[in-house]
Short mmCIF file of C-alpha atoms and ligand atoms in Angstrom, two decimals:
data_model
loop_
_atom_site.label_atom_id
_atom_site.label_comp_id
_atom_site.label_asym_id
_atom_site.label_seq_id
_atom_site.Cartn_x
_atom_site.Cartn_y
_atom_site.Cartn_z
CA UNK A 28 -0.02 29.45 -27.32
CA UNK A 29 -2.89 28.89 -29.72
CA UNK A 30 -6.21 30.48 -28.88
CA UNK A 31 -8.09 27.20 -28.41
CA UNK A 32 -5.83 26.20 -25.46
CA UNK A 33 -5.79 29.60 -23.76
CA UNK A 34 -8.49 28.65 -21.28
CA UNK A 35 -6.23 25.92 -19.89
CA UNK A 36 -3.49 28.49 -19.19
CA UNK A 37 -6.05 30.58 -17.37
CA UNK A 38 -7.30 27.62 -15.32
CA UNK A 39 -3.72 26.70 -14.34
CA UNK A 40 -3.00 30.28 -13.35
CA UNK A 41 -6.20 30.27 -11.26
CA UNK A 42 -5.09 27.13 -9.41
CA UNK A 43 -1.73 28.70 -8.63
CA UNK A 44 -3.34 31.87 -7.30
CA UNK A 45 -5.74 29.89 -5.10
CA UNK A 46 -2.91 27.77 -3.63
CA UNK A 47 -4.50 24.65 -5.16
CA UNK A 48 -1.85 23.89 -7.79
CA UNK A 49 -0.26 20.48 -7.25
CA UNK A 50 3.52 20.81 -7.02
CA UNK A 51 4.65 17.23 -7.34
CA UNK A 52 7.75 16.15 -5.45
CA UNK A 53 10.22 13.72 -7.04
CA UNK A 54 11.69 10.62 -5.40
CA UNK A 55 15.09 9.28 -6.34
CA UNK A 56 15.29 6.31 -3.97
CA UNK A 57 13.29 3.12 -3.43
CA UNK A 58 10.19 3.22 -1.23
CA UNK A 59 10.85 2.68 2.46
CA UNK A 60 10.88 4.40 5.86
CA UNK A 61 13.39 6.89 4.42
CA UNK A 62 13.31 8.45 0.98
CA UNK A 63 15.33 10.84 -1.11
CA UNK A 64 12.77 13.50 -2.09
CA UNK A 65 13.79 16.48 -4.21
CA UNK A 66 17.39 15.58 -3.41
CA UNK A 67 16.90 15.51 0.39
CA UNK A 68 16.90 12.44 2.66
CA UNK A 69 13.63 12.46 4.62
CA UNK A 70 11.57 10.26 6.91
CA UNK A 71 8.61 8.99 4.88
CA UNK A 72 5.12 9.57 6.31
CA UNK A 73 3.36 9.69 2.93
CA UNK A 74 3.33 6.30 1.23
CA UNK A 75 0.70 3.54 1.23
CA UNK A 76 3.55 1.06 1.66
CA UNK A 77 1.88 -0.25 4.85
CA UNK A 78 3.93 -3.41 5.17
CA UNK A 79 7.18 -2.24 3.60
CA UNK A 80 6.72 -4.69 0.70
CA UNK A 81 7.39 -2.20 -2.14
CA UNK A 82 11.12 -2.94 -1.97
CA UNK A 83 11.09 -6.34 -0.20
CA UNK A 84 13.88 -8.69 -1.41
CA UNK A 85 11.56 -11.71 -1.81
CA UNK A 86 9.15 -9.70 -3.95
CA UNK A 87 11.92 -8.32 -6.13
CA UNK A 88 13.32 -11.82 -6.55
CA UNK A 89 9.91 -13.19 -7.60
CA UNK A 90 9.52 -10.42 -10.18
CA UNK A 91 13.00 -11.09 -11.58
CA UNK A 92 12.43 -14.85 -11.82
CA UNK A 93 9.11 -14.39 -13.60
CA UNK A 94 10.71 -12.00 -16.09
CA UNK A 95 13.42 -14.59 -16.83
CA UNK A 96 10.72 -17.13 -17.63
CA UNK A 97 7.98 -15.05 -19.28
CA UNK A 98 9.45 -11.67 -20.22
CA UNK A 99 7.88 -8.37 -19.28
CA UNK A 100 4.85 -7.11 -21.18
CA UNK A 101 1.53 -8.95 -21.54
CA UNK A 102 1.23 -7.82 -25.20
CA UNK A 103 -2.55 -8.31 -25.17
CA UNK A 104 -5.72 -7.78 -23.23
CA UNK A 105 -6.72 -10.60 -20.92
CA UNK A 106 -9.53 -11.80 -23.17
CA UNK A 107 -7.37 -12.20 -26.30
CA UNK A 108 -3.84 -13.42 -25.58
CA UNK A 109 -2.93 -11.73 -22.28
CA UNK A 110 -4.02 -14.34 -19.73
CA UNK A 111 -1.02 -16.23 -18.46
CA UNK A 112 -1.01 -19.03 -15.95
CA UNK A 113 0.46 -16.51 -13.49
CA UNK A 114 -2.69 -14.35 -13.70
CA UNK A 115 -4.93 -17.34 -12.99
CA UNK A 116 -2.71 -18.47 -10.13
CA UNK A 117 -2.89 -15.00 -8.64
CA UNK A 118 -6.69 -15.02 -8.91
CA UNK A 119 -6.96 -18.45 -7.23
CA UNK A 120 -4.57 -17.41 -4.49
CA UNK A 121 -6.35 -14.07 -3.88
CA UNK A 122 -9.70 -15.84 -3.57
CA UNK A 123 -8.24 -18.35 -1.10
CA UNK A 124 -6.54 -15.59 0.91
CA UNK A 125 -9.77 -13.69 1.22
CA UNK A 126 -11.88 -16.78 1.90
CA UNK A 127 -14.16 -16.32 -1.11
CA UNK A 128 -14.98 -18.54 -4.07
CA UNK A 129 -13.56 -16.48 -6.89
CA UNK A 130 -11.47 -13.43 -7.81
CA UNK A 131 -10.51 -11.52 -10.95
CA UNK A 132 -7.54 -9.18 -11.20
CA UNK A 133 -7.21 -5.85 -12.98
CA UNK A 134 -4.34 -3.47 -13.77
CA UNK A 135 -5.23 -1.28 -10.77
CA UNK A 136 -7.83 -0.72 -8.08
CA UNK A 137 -9.14 2.23 -10.07
CA UNK A 138 -9.73 -0.07 -13.03
CA UNK A 139 -11.40 -2.65 -10.80
CA UNK A 140 -14.05 -0.09 -9.83
CA UNK A 141 -14.43 1.14 -13.41
CA UNK A 142 -14.89 -2.49 -14.47
CA UNK A 143 -17.22 -3.68 -11.75
CA UNK A 144 -19.81 -0.94 -11.30
CA UNK A 145 -20.95 -0.40 -14.93
CA UNK A 146 -21.09 -4.19 -15.37
CA UNK A 147 -23.48 -4.55 -12.44
CA UNK A 148 -25.84 -1.61 -12.85
CA UNK A 149 -27.13 0.39 -15.82
CA UNK A 150 -29.04 3.54 -16.56
CA UNK A 151 -32.32 2.34 -15.07
CA UNK A 152 -30.75 1.25 -11.79
CA UNK A 153 -29.90 2.82 -8.44
CA UNK A 154 -26.42 3.22 -6.94
CA UNK A 155 -26.51 3.96 -3.25
CA UNK A 156 -23.15 5.36 -2.26
CA UNK A 157 -21.46 6.67 0.90
CA UNK A 158 -21.01 10.43 0.44
CA UNK A 159 -17.24 10.16 1.00
CA UNK A 160 -16.53 7.30 -1.39
CA UNK A 161 -13.30 7.31 -3.39
CA UNK A 162 -13.03 9.07 -6.76
CA UNK A 163 -12.69 5.75 -8.65
CA UNK A 164 -16.04 4.59 -7.22
CA UNK A 165 -17.63 7.89 -8.20
CA UNK A 166 -16.26 7.57 -11.75
CA UNK A 167 -17.43 3.94 -11.99
CA UNK A 168 -20.90 5.08 -10.86
CA UNK A 169 -20.98 7.84 -13.46
CA UNK A 170 -19.87 5.51 -16.26
CA UNK A 171 -22.73 3.16 -15.46
CA UNK A 172 -25.29 5.90 -16.11
CA UNK A 173 -27.27 4.74 -13.06
CA UNK A 174 -29.00 7.06 -10.63
CA UNK A 175 -26.48 7.94 -7.86
CA UNK A 176 -28.06 8.45 -4.45
CA UNK A 177 -25.76 9.35 -1.59
CA UNK A 178 -26.23 8.45 2.06
CA UNK A 179 -24.60 10.16 5.05
CA UNK A 180 -21.06 9.00 5.73
CA UNK A 181 -20.89 5.65 7.57
CA UNK A 182 -24.52 6.02 8.68
CA UNK A 183 -26.53 2.76 8.40
CA UNK A 184 -29.67 4.62 9.59
CA UNK A 185 -29.46 7.05 6.70
CA UNK A 186 -28.67 4.17 4.30
CA UNK A 187 -31.91 2.48 5.46
CA UNK A 188 -33.86 5.72 4.85
CA UNK A 189 -32.44 5.99 1.31
CA UNK A 190 -33.25 2.34 0.55
CA UNK A 191 -36.77 2.66 1.94
CA UNK A 192 -37.49 5.79 -0.10
CA UNK A 193 -35.91 4.67 -3.38
CA UNK A 194 -35.43 0.93 -3.72
CA UNK A 195 -38.91 0.21 -5.12
CA UNK A 196 -38.42 2.67 -7.99
CA UNK A 197 -35.51 0.80 -9.62
CA UNK A 198 -35.24 -2.72 -11.05
CA UNK A 199 -31.74 -3.24 -9.60
CA UNK A 200 -29.71 -1.56 -6.91
CA UNK A 201 -26.17 -1.67 -5.58
CA UNK A 202 -24.90 -0.30 -2.26
CA UNK A 203 -21.25 0.76 -2.35
CA UNK A 204 -18.89 1.86 0.42
CA UNK A 205 -15.18 2.32 0.91
CA UNK A 206 -13.93 -0.12 3.56
CA UNK A 207 -11.39 2.26 5.10
CA UNK A 208 -11.78 5.95 4.22
CA UNK A 209 -8.38 7.11 3.10
CA UNK A 210 -8.42 10.69 4.40
CA UNK A 211 -9.80 9.98 7.90
CA UNK A 212 -8.79 6.37 8.49
CA UNK A 213 -12.23 5.42 9.78
CA UNK A 214 -13.74 2.00 9.01
CA UNK A 215 -17.19 1.56 7.38
CA UNK A 216 -19.59 -0.26 9.78
CA UNK A 217 -19.92 -3.08 7.26
CA UNK A 218 -21.72 -5.42 9.67
CA UNK A 219 -24.49 -2.89 10.19
CA UNK A 220 -24.53 -1.97 6.49
CA UNK A 221 -24.97 -5.66 5.62
CA UNK A 222 -27.80 -5.98 8.14
CA UNK A 223 -29.65 -3.11 6.44
CA UNK A 224 -28.90 -4.08 2.83
CA UNK A 225 -29.99 -7.71 3.14
CA UNK A 226 -33.61 -6.59 3.54
CA UNK A 227 -33.68 -4.67 0.27
CA UNK A 228 -32.51 -7.04 -2.50
CA UNK A 229 -29.47 -4.93 -3.36
CA UNK A 230 -25.94 -5.97 -4.31
CA UNK A 231 -23.45 -5.07 -1.57
CA UNK A 232 -20.02 -3.87 -2.69
CA UNK A 233 -17.07 -2.71 -0.56
CA UNK A 234 -13.83 -1.15 -1.82
CA UNK A 235 -11.20 -2.32 0.62
CA UNK A 236 -8.15 -0.61 -0.92
CA UNK A 237 -6.81 0.58 2.46
CA UNK A 238 -7.96 -2.55 4.30
CA UNK A 239 -6.23 -5.10 2.07
CA UNK A 240 -3.13 -6.30 3.98
CA UNK A 241 -4.13 -4.16 6.97
CA UNK A 242 -7.47 -5.21 8.46
CA UNK A 243 -8.63 -8.69 9.45
CA UNK A 244 -6.62 -11.75 10.40
CA UNK A 245 -3.14 -11.39 8.82
CA UNK A 246 -4.41 -8.57 6.57
CA UNK A 247 -7.27 -10.49 4.96
CA UNK A 248 -9.33 -7.34 4.76
CA UNK A 249 -12.56 -5.79 5.99
CA UNK A 250 -14.85 -8.78 5.30
CA UNK A 251 -12.62 -10.89 7.52
CA UNK A 252 -12.42 -8.08 10.10
CA UNK A 253 -16.24 -8.21 10.52
CA UNK A 254 -16.47 -11.94 9.91
CA UNK A 255 -18.87 -11.40 7.00
CA UNK A 256 -17.56 -14.20 4.78
CA UNK A 257 -20.01 -15.05 2.00
CA UNK A 258 -22.22 -12.02 2.72
CA UNK A 259 -20.54 -9.31 0.68
CA UNK A 260 -21.18 -9.80 -3.05
CA UNK A 261 -18.34 -7.69 -4.43
CA UNK A 262 -15.09 -7.01 -2.60
CA UNK A 263 -12.79 -4.66 -4.53
CA UNK A 264 -9.18 -4.46 -3.47
CA UNK A 265 -5.85 -3.14 -4.62
CA UNK A 266 -2.37 -4.61 -4.72
CA UNK A 267 -0.97 -1.10 -5.05
CA UNK A 268 -0.98 -0.26 -1.34
CA UNK A 269 -0.11 -2.81 1.36
CA UNK A 270 0.91 -5.39 -1.26
CA UNK A 271 3.59 -2.97 -2.43
CA UNK A 272 3.07 -3.68 -6.13
CA UNK A 273 0.31 -2.46 -8.45
CA UNK A 274 -2.97 -4.08 -9.44
CA UNK A 275 -6.62 -4.40 -8.56
CA UNK A 276 -8.91 -7.24 -7.65
CA UNK A 277 -12.58 -8.07 -7.40
CA UNK A 278 -13.23 -10.97 -5.07
CA UNK A 279 -16.52 -12.52 -4.03
CA UNK A 280 -19.40 -14.24 -5.68
CA UNK A 281 -18.26 -16.47 -8.60
CA UNK A 282 -21.18 -15.34 -10.78
CA UNK A 283 -20.01 -11.72 -10.43
CA UNK A 284 -16.43 -12.73 -11.27
CA UNK A 285 -17.54 -14.74 -14.31
CA UNK A 286 -19.64 -11.76 -15.49
CA UNK A 287 -16.68 -9.38 -15.13
CA UNK A 288 -14.60 -11.68 -17.36
CA UNK A 289 -17.27 -11.11 -20.02
CA UNK A 290 -18.22 -7.50 -19.38
CA UNK A 291 -15.52 -5.72 -17.32
CA UNK A 292 -14.36 -3.13 -19.85
CA UNK A 293 -10.78 -2.61 -18.54
CA UNK A 294 -10.41 -6.41 -18.62
CA UNK A 295 -11.58 -6.54 -22.25
CA UNK A 296 -10.03 -3.34 -23.60
CA UNK A 297 -6.86 -2.61 -21.64
CA UNK A 298 -3.78 -4.87 -21.58
CA UNK A 299 -3.27 -7.34 -18.77
CA UNK A 300 -1.27 -6.74 -15.60
CA UNK A 301 2.46 -7.09 -16.42
CA UNK A 302 4.28 -10.30 -15.62
CA UNK A 303 6.60 -8.99 -12.87
CA UNK A 304 3.57 -7.33 -11.22
CA UNK A 305 1.60 -10.57 -11.15
CA UNK A 306 4.58 -12.53 -9.81
CA UNK A 307 5.32 -9.86 -7.21
CA UNK A 308 1.70 -9.98 -5.98
CA UNK A 309 1.99 -13.75 -5.59
CA UNK A 310 5.13 -13.26 -3.51
CA UNK A 311 3.33 -10.68 -1.37
CA UNK A 312 0.60 -13.28 -0.74
CA UNK A 313 3.24 -15.83 0.26
CA UNK A 314 4.65 -13.39 2.82
CA UNK A 315 1.20 -12.54 4.21
CA UNK A 316 0.22 -16.19 4.50
CA UNK A 317 3.49 -17.25 6.11
CA UNK A 318 3.41 -14.82 9.00
CA UNK A 319 1.39 -12.01 10.58
CA UNK A 320 4.61 -10.34 11.72
CA UNK A 321 4.44 -7.37 9.33
CA UNK A 322 0.74 -6.72 9.93
CA UNK A 323 1.33 -6.94 13.70
CA UNK A 324 4.22 -4.50 13.51
CA UNK A 325 2.17 -2.08 11.39
CA UNK A 326 -0.55 -1.96 14.08
CA UNK A 327 1.97 -1.74 16.91
CA UNK A 328 3.63 1.23 15.16
CA UNK A 329 0.26 2.89 14.48
CA UNK A 330 -0.88 2.54 18.10
CA UNK A 331 2.39 3.91 19.41
CA UNK A 332 2.48 6.90 17.04
CA UNK A 333 -1.17 7.84 17.63
CA UNK A 334 -1.01 7.63 21.41
CA UNK A 335 2.18 9.73 21.48
CA UNK A 336 0.65 12.33 19.15
CA UNK A 337 -2.40 12.59 21.42
CA UNK A 338 -0.13 12.90 24.43
CA UNK A 339 1.61 15.85 22.73
CA UNK A 340 -1.79 17.49 22.32
CA UNK A 341 -2.52 16.88 18.60
CA UNK A 342 -6.02 16.15 17.30
CA UNK A 343 -5.74 12.91 15.30
CA UNK A 344 -9.38 12.75 14.26
CA UNK A 345 -11.52 9.60 14.05
CA UNK A 346 -9.04 7.14 12.68
CA UNK A 347 -9.11 3.54 13.80
CA UNK A 348 -6.47 2.38 11.31
CA UNK A 349 -2.78 3.20 10.69
CA UNK A 350 -3.89 6.27 8.66
CA UNK A 351 -3.26 9.15 11.07
CA UNK A 352 -4.76 12.53 10.14
CA UNK A 353 -3.25 15.41 12.11
CA UNK A 354 -6.08 17.92 12.04
CA UNK A 355 -4.93 21.53 11.53
CA UNK A 356 -7.96 23.41 10.19
CA UNK A 357 -7.08 25.93 7.50
CA UNK A 358 -5.16 24.88 4.39
CA UNK A 359 -2.36 27.51 4.63
CA UNK A 360 -1.49 26.31 8.15
CA UNK A 361 -1.36 22.70 6.95
CA UNK A 362 0.88 23.72 4.04
CA UNK A 363 3.20 25.68 6.30
CA UNK A 364 3.30 22.75 8.76
CA UNK A 365 4.25 20.39 5.93
CA UNK A 366 7.04 22.72 4.72
CA UNK A 367 8.48 23.09 8.24
CA UNK A 368 8.40 19.30 8.71
CA UNK A 369 10.23 18.85 5.43
CA UNK A 370 12.95 21.26 6.59
CA UNK A 371 13.32 19.06 9.68
CA UNK A 372 13.68 15.99 7.42
CA UNK A 373 10.11 14.66 7.67
CA UNK A 374 7.95 14.12 4.59
CA UNK A 375 4.28 14.57 5.59
CA UNK A 376 1.74 15.73 3.03
CA UNK A 377 -0.71 18.56 3.62
CA UNK A 378 -4.21 17.74 2.39
CA UNK A 379 -6.83 20.44 1.85
CA UNK A 380 -9.97 21.25 -0.09
CA UNK A 381 -11.32 19.69 -2.30
CA UNK A 382 -9.80 16.36 -1.13
CA UNK A 383 -11.18 17.08 2.36
CA UNK A 384 -13.87 19.63 3.35
CA UNK A 385 -12.93 23.32 3.80
CA UNK A 386 -11.63 24.06 7.29
CA UNK A 387 -10.56 20.41 7.77
CA UNK A 388 -7.07 20.61 6.31
CA UNK A 389 -4.59 18.23 7.79
CA UNK A 390 -1.28 16.44 7.50
CA UNK A 391 -2.00 12.81 6.76
CA UNK A 392 0.59 10.54 8.34
CA UNK A 393 0.86 7.09 6.84
CA UNK A 394 2.42 4.66 9.30
CA UNK A 395 4.26 1.59 7.98
CA UNK A 396 5.70 -1.63 9.37
CA UNK A 397 8.97 -0.43 7.85
CA UNK A 398 9.28 2.36 10.47
CA UNK A 399 11.53 1.55 13.43
CA UNK A 400 10.73 2.88 16.89
CA UNK A 401 13.61 5.39 16.40
CA UNK A 402 12.04 6.56 13.13
CA UNK A 403 8.70 7.16 14.88
CA UNK A 404 10.40 8.98 17.74
CA UNK A 405 12.25 11.18 15.31
CA UNK A 406 8.96 11.97 13.55
CA UNK A 407 7.25 12.74 16.85
CA UNK A 408 10.09 15.08 17.81
CA UNK A 409 9.65 16.99 14.53
CA UNK A 410 5.86 17.20 14.97
CA UNK A 411 6.33 18.42 18.53
CA UNK A 412 8.78 21.17 17.53
CA UNK A 413 6.75 22.41 14.55
CA UNK A 414 3.48 22.11 16.48
CA UNK A 415 4.81 24.31 19.29
CA UNK A 416 6.37 26.81 16.88
CA UNK A 417 3.09 27.23 14.96
CA UNK A 418 0.96 27.31 18.10
CA UNK A 419 -0.93 24.09 17.26
CA UNK A 420 -0.02 22.48 20.59
CA UNK A 421 0.87 24.19 23.89
CA UNK A 422 4.42 25.60 24.02
C1 PLP B 2 -6.18 3.96 -3.72
C2 PLP B 2 -7.58 3.59 -3.93
C3 PLP B 2 -8.02 3.07 -5.15
C4 PLP B 2 -7.11 2.98 -6.34
O1 PLP B 2 -6.25 1.90 -6.28
P1 PLP B 2 -5.07 1.80 -7.34
O2 PLP B 2 -4.67 0.37 -7.31
O3 PLP B 2 -3.99 2.73 -6.85
O4 PLP B 2 -5.61 2.22 -8.66
C5 PLP B 2 -9.34 2.68 -5.25
N1 PLP B 2 -10.19 2.80 -4.22
C6 PLP B 2 -9.79 3.30 -3.02
C7 PLP B 2 -10.78 3.39 -1.91
C8 PLP B 2 -8.50 3.72 -2.85
O5 PLP B 2 -8.10 4.21 -1.68
#
């Protein structure tokens, strides 16, 4: 090891000693209710595959057909030679699905945030951001060089205070919130946020990564959920979660979308979404538009699992979505719980500091439409056994 890299070794050792080193498990099966993880067949409570689309036959077929016709790689950035008719069709279809005038796609939701925020605000401007916003929003904010001012989580009153105290001092301002917060499963009060923001001449942006395909009529997202069509300027989404593919989107005002085609840096400087990805996203839209069956089943499963967990005596936090945090407190307990679940054939991830605050460690259960009632019952049985063994619920 050369001297100049020694500090990295020390940092890695420090992470291991603090129990914060990420040991990454390996899958050797397709996504679904059951997985093969580190060689063991386990019930999957970890994926963002809300609707079970990641391995859906129609989506695979669409990807295959598109590859037959167009090949695989885009071979260019969108603004040079990487825009295919498939990309434009996906953008038209996404806009129609979400009931907005325009949409632009990116390689991922992370890239959509990195593209949108620095294009909309600069170093003289204010970014007013929920204190629990996703890392990709935070990075987009930092890249813009704007002044980042945080407001208390999901608190429209505190948002109003921040706007009142600061708005006048900046030429432009943007207010940004996650739609669904991924660690707690709570929903931003976007109707109340809109009511506050509209009095302050600020752009309103929501990142609906966990609401896309989940919230609203047939999974049309948080804007549809609150019936705020035409009122949210920038709606970021991802096709990497419920859509079961990979990709990001910004939907909303056509002027914003046109601007991002000119100034969104990941659009201009990173190659386009691949062909099978774009075709697969189109097939996911077909499925969502044809029937609400998968979205309905997702919510039915989530309601059942949560009510049974509460009946067993678990604290499932403030979630009002299929994200189900099982609150355990200290990180070592959450890690032990996760290991014991795995031994019983259930894959549920422990999440601790710094992803969630200290003392709020949890297992985050991700419910999917792909779970059968038997799968959920098997999961509940494992939670019940481990919970009693570790003294989390009454024996
Ligand atoms: C997952 C997530 C992203 C990133 O989406 P990818 O398509 O996986 O890059 C962005 N924002 C939020 C709020 C997310 O939960």
